[in-house]
Amino acid sequence: MANPIVSRAELAIGGKPMTVKGVIQKTSLLLGLSTITGVGFFFYALMAGLSQGFITMAAFGSMFAAFGLALFITFKPHKAKTFAVPYALLEGIFLGGISLFFMRMYPSVPVTAMCATFVTAAVMLGLYRSGLVKVTEKFRSIVTSALIAIMLVYVAQWVLSLAFGSSLPFLFEGGAIAIGFSLFVIIIASFTLLLDFDNIDRGVAMGVSEDYEWLFSIGILATLVWMYIEFMRLLSYLQD
């Protein structure tokens, strides 16, 4: 669920320029839609007694659809405005399904992970705004390289899981190594938020069109969803 979108955007100059306030409003809208959809799917699945197999299929089907949509937006950033809401709804279904999966095993994990996600996001925003952490080109390069490495690990895990019903040794099976890897991923996700904030500031400074507020909002939503999922994974390991 990382965010390659904002760094690859072919930013359009002209028209009414984007603002930080505009990005905040659109991010709030998309986050609200994802939350409402996720909570709705969560309780519908509970009350309707949907099987775990169906819930898993719906959740991961939505995840792959959202990932495909994000890739499309990466190469067609001017389409972000059109596909922002569908992307948020797909992420909501995924969040609802995966949260129910974890809750059935560890009831306190989803709420704790949600709180940890928003606290981490607030801390990273505070660090960025205070100037204590600066997004240099070297910092950006390191985080981007780590993102690519993590994505490759995820892809390998998906292939093994779908094709053979197994997982990468140690990294997704609990234990000290899995906990360490999950902590590393959360740290990189947190740093990715710093890249998101810096991308927004760069866009505002360049006078980018306000239509691209949707693009940056999708990026922040993608990072928060990724962080939330990884927090749930970490907390589940700690429960075990």
GROMACS .gro file of C-alpha atoms in nm:
model
  240
    1MET     CA    1   0.000   0.000   0.000
    2ALA     CA    2   0.300   0.242  -0.040
    3ASN     CA    3   0.277   0.566  -0.218
    4PRO     CA    4   0.469   0.593  -0.547
    5ILE     CA    5   0.208   0.828  -0.684
    6VAL     CA    6   0.306   1.174  -0.579
    7SER     CA    7   0.673   1.139  -0.665
    8ARG     CA    8   0.595   1.042  -1.024
    9ALA     CA    9   0.328   1.297  -1.095
   10GLU     CA   10   0.357   1.501  -1.410
   11LEU     CA   11   0.241   1.813  -1.235
   12ALA     CA   12   0.031   2.053  -1.438
   13ILE     CA   13   0.086   2.424  -1.394
   14GLY     CA   14  -0.193   2.668  -1.465
   15GLY     CA   15  -0.545   2.748  -1.356
   16LYS     CA   16  -0.630   2.788  -0.990
   17PRO     CA   17  -0.329   2.671  -0.784
   18MET     CA   18  -0.353   2.401  -0.520
   19THR     CA   19  -0.335   2.484  -0.149
   20VAL     CA   20  -0.248   2.294   0.165
   21LYS     CA   21  -0.602   2.358   0.289
   22GLY     CA   22  -0.742   2.201  -0.027
   23VAL     CA   23  -0.531   1.890   0.021
   24ILE     CA   24  -0.644   1.865   0.385
   25GLN     CA   25  -1.009   1.891   0.285
   26LYS     CA   26  -0.980   1.628   0.013
   27THR     CA   27  -0.775   1.396   0.232
   28SER     CA   28  -1.041   1.427   0.504
   29LEU     CA   29  -1.312   1.344   0.250
   30LEU     CA   30  -1.131   1.036   0.116
   31LEU     CA   31  -1.038   0.918   0.464
   32GLY     CA   32  -1.399   0.965   0.575
   33LEU     CA   33  -1.530   0.766   0.278
   34SER     CA   34  -1.284   0.485   0.345
   35THR     CA   35  -1.377   0.479   0.712
   36ILE     CA   36  -1.752   0.477   0.650
   37THR     CA   37  -1.719   0.207   0.385
   38GLY     CA   38  -1.489   0.001   0.606
   39VAL     CA   39  -1.715   0.023   0.911
   40GLY     CA   40  -2.019  -0.052   0.695
   41PHE     CA   41  -1.863  -0.362   0.540
   42PHE     CA   42  -1.731  -0.471   0.881
   43PHE     CA   43  -2.073  -0.469   1.049
   44TYR     CA   44  -2.256  -0.601   0.742
   45ALA     CA   45  -2.023  -0.901   0.731
   46LEU     CA   46  -2.081  -0.960   1.103
   47MET     CA   47  -2.461  -0.930   1.094
   48ALA     CA   48  -2.503  -1.120   0.768
   49GLY     CA   49  -2.280  -1.399   0.892
   50LEU     CA   50  -2.059  -1.391   0.583
   51SER     CA   51  -1.802  -1.667   0.566
   52GLN     CA   52  -1.439  -1.587   0.630
   53GLY     CA   53  -1.359  -1.709   0.280
   54PHE     CA   54  -1.596  -1.457   0.122
   55ILE     CA   55  -1.472  -1.175   0.345
   56THR     CA   56  -1.111  -1.256   0.257
   57MET     CA   57  -1.193  -1.269  -0.114
   58ALA     CA   58  -1.375  -0.934  -0.099
   59ALA     CA   59  -1.098  -0.771   0.105
   60PHE     CA   60  -0.808  -0.883  -0.107
   61GLY     CA   61  -1.002  -0.837  -0.430
   62SER     CA   62  -1.058  -0.476  -0.328
   63MET     CA   63  -0.693  -0.440  -0.229
   64PHE     CA   64  -0.566  -0.558  -0.567
   65ALA     CA   65  -0.824  -0.341  -0.746
   66ALA     CA   66  -0.713  -0.038  -0.543
   67PHE     CA   67  -0.349  -0.117  -0.614
   68GLY     CA   68  -0.421  -0.142  -0.986
   69LEU     CA   69  -0.609   0.186  -0.975
   70ALA     CA   70  -0.317   0.349  -0.793
   71LEU     CA   71  -0.077   0.228  -1.062
   72PHE     CA   72  -0.306   0.369  -1.330
   73ILE     CA   73  -0.318   0.705  -1.151
   74THR     CA   74   0.061   0.696  -1.120
   75PHE     CA   75   0.092   0.703  -1.499
   76LYS     CA   76  -0.218   0.918  -1.554
   77PRO     CA   77  -0.204   1.167  -1.264
   78HIS     CA   78  -0.457   1.399  -1.428
   79LYS     CA   79  -0.715   1.120  -1.373
   80ALA     CA   80  -0.676   1.138  -0.994
   81LYS     CA   81  -0.982   1.361  -0.956
   82THR     CA   82  -1.198   1.107  -1.141
   83PHE     CA   83  -1.079   0.798  -0.957
   84ALA     CA   84  -1.012   0.935  -0.608
   85VAL     CA   85  -1.353   0.839  -0.468
   86PRO     CA   86  -1.358   0.485  -0.621
   87TYR     CA   87  -1.008   0.435  -0.482
   88ALA     CA   88  -1.121   0.541  -0.133
   89LEU     CA   89  -1.423   0.307  -0.146
   90LEU     CA   90  -1.208   0.012  -0.251
   91GLU     CA   91  -0.967   0.085   0.030
   92GLY     CA   92  -1.263   0.098   0.269
   93ILE     CA   93  -1.381  -0.251   0.174
   94PHE     CA   94  -1.028  -0.381   0.218
   95LEU     CA   95  -0.996  -0.212   0.558
   96GLY     CA   96  -1.330  -0.348   0.677
   97GLY     CA   97  -1.249  -0.703   0.573
   98ILE     CA   98  -0.894  -0.715   0.704
   99SER     CA   99  -0.996  -0.546   1.032
  100LEU     CA  100  -1.264  -0.811   1.087
  101PHE     CA  101  -1.007  -1.083   1.017
  102PHE     CA  102  -0.772  -0.949   1.285
  103MET     CA  103  -1.053  -0.871   1.531
  104ARG     CA  104  -1.174  -1.231   1.528
  105MET     CA  105  -0.830  -1.345   1.638
  106TYR     CA  106  -0.727  -1.045   1.851
  107PRO     CA  107  -1.028  -0.827   1.945
  108SER     CA  108  -0.825  -0.523   2.059
  109VAL     CA  109  -0.586  -0.507   1.763
  110PRO     CA  110  -0.786  -0.300   1.507
  111VAL     CA  111  -0.871  -0.017   1.750
  112THR     CA  112  -0.517  -0.008   1.890
  113ALA     CA  113  -0.370  -0.006   1.539
  114MET     CA  114  -0.600   0.277   1.434
  115CYS     CA  115  -0.496   0.488   1.733
  116ALA     CA  116  -0.129   0.411   1.671
  117THR     CA  117  -0.165   0.512   1.305
  118PHE     CA  118  -0.315   0.852   1.377
  119VAL     CA  119  -0.076   0.924   1.664
  120THR     CA  120   0.219   0.838   1.440
  121ALA     CA  121   0.083   1.055   1.159
  122ALA     CA  122   0.037   1.347   1.400
  123VAL     CA  123   0.391   1.305   1.534
  124MET     CA  124   0.542   1.294   1.185
  125LEU     CA  125   0.347   1.605   1.084
  126GLY     CA  126   0.471   1.782   1.396
  127LEU     CA  127   0.831   1.682   1.325
  128TYR     CA  128   0.801   1.799   0.966
  129ARG     CA  129   0.638   2.132   1.046
  130SER     CA  130   0.883   2.204   1.326
  131GLY     CA  131   1.177   2.153   1.091
  132LEU     CA  132   1.333   1.891   1.318
  133VAL     CA  133   1.324   1.647   1.027
  134LYS     CA  134   1.410   1.776   0.681
  135VAL     CA  135   1.335   1.592   0.360
  136THR     CA  136   1.661   1.614   0.169
  137GLU     CA  137   1.730   1.446  -0.164
  138LYS     CA  138   1.943   1.186   0.015
  139PHE     CA  139   1.660   1.117   0.260
  140ARG     CA  140   1.414   1.087  -0.027
  141SER     CA  141   1.645   0.847  -0.212
  142ILE     CA  142   1.693   0.621   0.091
  143VAL     CA  143   1.321   0.604   0.170
  144THR     CA  144   1.232   0.539  -0.194
  145SER     CA  145   1.487   0.256  -0.214
  146ALA     CA  146   1.344   0.103   0.104
  147LEU     CA  147   0.993   0.133  -0.039
  148ILE     CA  148   1.093  -0.056  -0.352
  149ALA     CA  149   1.259  -0.329  -0.147
  150ILE     CA  150   0.951  -0.368   0.074
  151MET     CA  151   0.722  -0.382  -0.230
  152LEU     CA  152   0.936  -0.661  -0.377
  153VAL     CA  153   0.905  -0.854  -0.051
  154TYR     CA  154   0.527  -0.806  -0.056
  155VAL     CA  155   0.504  -0.924  -0.415
  156ALA     CA  156   0.708  -1.235  -0.334
  157GLN     CA  157   0.482  -1.304  -0.036
  158TRP     CA  158   0.166  -1.265  -0.248
  159VAL     CA  159   0.301  -1.500  -0.513
  160LEU     CA  160   0.395  -1.765  -0.259
  161SER     CA  161   0.064  -1.729  -0.078
  162LEU     CA  162  -0.156  -1.744  -0.388
  163ALA     CA  163   0.042  -2.007  -0.577
  164PHE     CA  164   0.157  -2.238  -0.299
  165GLY     CA  165  -0.035  -2.138   0.014
  166SER     CA  166   0.290  -2.065   0.197
  167SER     CA  167   0.479  -1.755   0.307
  168LEU     CA  168   0.831  -1.620   0.315
  169PRO     CA  169   1.029  -1.786   0.595
  170PHE     CA  170   1.044  -1.588   0.921
  171LEU     CA  171   0.917  -1.255   0.780
  172PHE     CA  172   0.543  -1.325   0.803
  173GLU     CA  173   0.525  -1.613   1.049
  174GLY     CA  174   0.566  -1.437   1.381
  175GLY     CA  175   0.871  -1.439   1.602
  176ALA     CA  176   1.153  -1.190   1.654
  177ILE     CA  177   1.246  -1.156   1.286
  178ALA     CA  178   0.885  -1.091   1.181
  179ILE     CA  179   0.846  -0.832   1.458
  180GLY     CA  180   1.168  -0.661   1.351
  181PHE     CA  181   1.063  -0.656   0.987
  182SER     CA  182   0.721  -0.517   1.076
  183LEU     CA  183   0.881  -0.241   1.287
  184PHE     CA  184   1.110  -0.156   0.996
  185VAL     CA  185   0.811  -0.132   0.760
  186ILE     CA  186   0.625   0.097   1.001
  187ILE     CA  187   0.929   0.325   1.024
  188ILE     CA  188   0.953   0.345   0.645
  189ALA     CA  189   0.578   0.410   0.622
  190SER     CA  190   0.622   0.694   0.872
  191PHE     CA  191   0.906   0.840   0.666
  192THR     CA  192   0.686   0.807   0.357
  193LEU     CA  193   0.442   1.046   0.523
  194LEU     CA  194   0.726   1.298   0.539
  195LEU     CA  195   0.773   1.257   0.165
  196ASP     CA  196   0.398   1.313   0.120
  197PHE     CA  197   0.412   1.637   0.323
  198ASP     CA  198   0.716   1.758   0.131
  199ASN     CA  199   0.553   1.676  -0.203
  200ILE     CA  200   0.255   1.889  -0.104
  201ASP     CA  201   0.476   2.183  -0.011
  202ARG     CA  202   0.662   2.148  -0.340
  203GLY     CA  203   0.337   2.139  -0.533
  204VAL     CA  204   0.210   2.453  -0.362
  205ALA     CA  205   0.542   2.631  -0.425
  206MET     CA  206   0.528   2.537  -0.794
  207GLY     CA  207   0.173   2.664  -0.833
  208VAL     CA  208   0.038   2.324  -0.934
  209SER     CA  209  -0.325   2.308  -1.047
  210GLU     CA  210  -0.580   2.247  -0.771
  211ASP     CA  211  -0.694   1.930  -0.951
  212TYR     CA  212  -0.376   1.769  -0.821
  213GLU     CA  213  -0.493   1.811  -0.465
  214TRP     CA  214  -0.671   1.480  -0.529
  215LEU     CA  215  -0.343   1.316  -0.625
  216PHE     CA  216  -0.169   1.417  -0.304
  217SER     CA  217  -0.475   1.315  -0.101
  218ILE     CA  218  -0.469   0.968  -0.254
  219GLY     CA  219  -0.101   0.945  -0.163
  220ILE     CA  220  -0.163   1.027   0.203
  221LEU     CA  221  -0.457   0.786   0.221
  222ALA     CA  222  -0.247   0.507   0.070
  223THR     CA  223   0.030   0.567   0.325
  224LEU     CA  224  -0.211   0.571   0.622
  225VAL     CA  225  -0.382   0.250   0.508
  226TRP     CA  226  -0.045   0.082   0.468
  227MET     CA  227   0.066   0.195   0.813
  228TYR     CA  228  -0.259   0.076   0.973
  229ILE     CA  229  -0.229  -0.271   0.820
  230GLU     CA  230   0.132  -0.301   0.932
  231PHE     CA  231   0.044  -0.189   1.285
  232MET     CA  232  -0.222  -0.463   1.299
  233ARG     CA  233   0.034  -0.716   1.179
  234LEU     CA  234   0.286  -0.603   1.443
  235LEU     CA  235   0.029  -0.607   1.723
  236SER     CA  236  -0.085  -0.956   1.624
  237TYR     CA  237   0.275  -1.080   1.648
  238LEU     CA  238   0.309  -0.923   1.991
  239GLN     CA  239  -0.018  -1.088   2.102
  240ASP     CA  240   0.122  -1.425   2.002
   0.00000   0.00000   0.00000
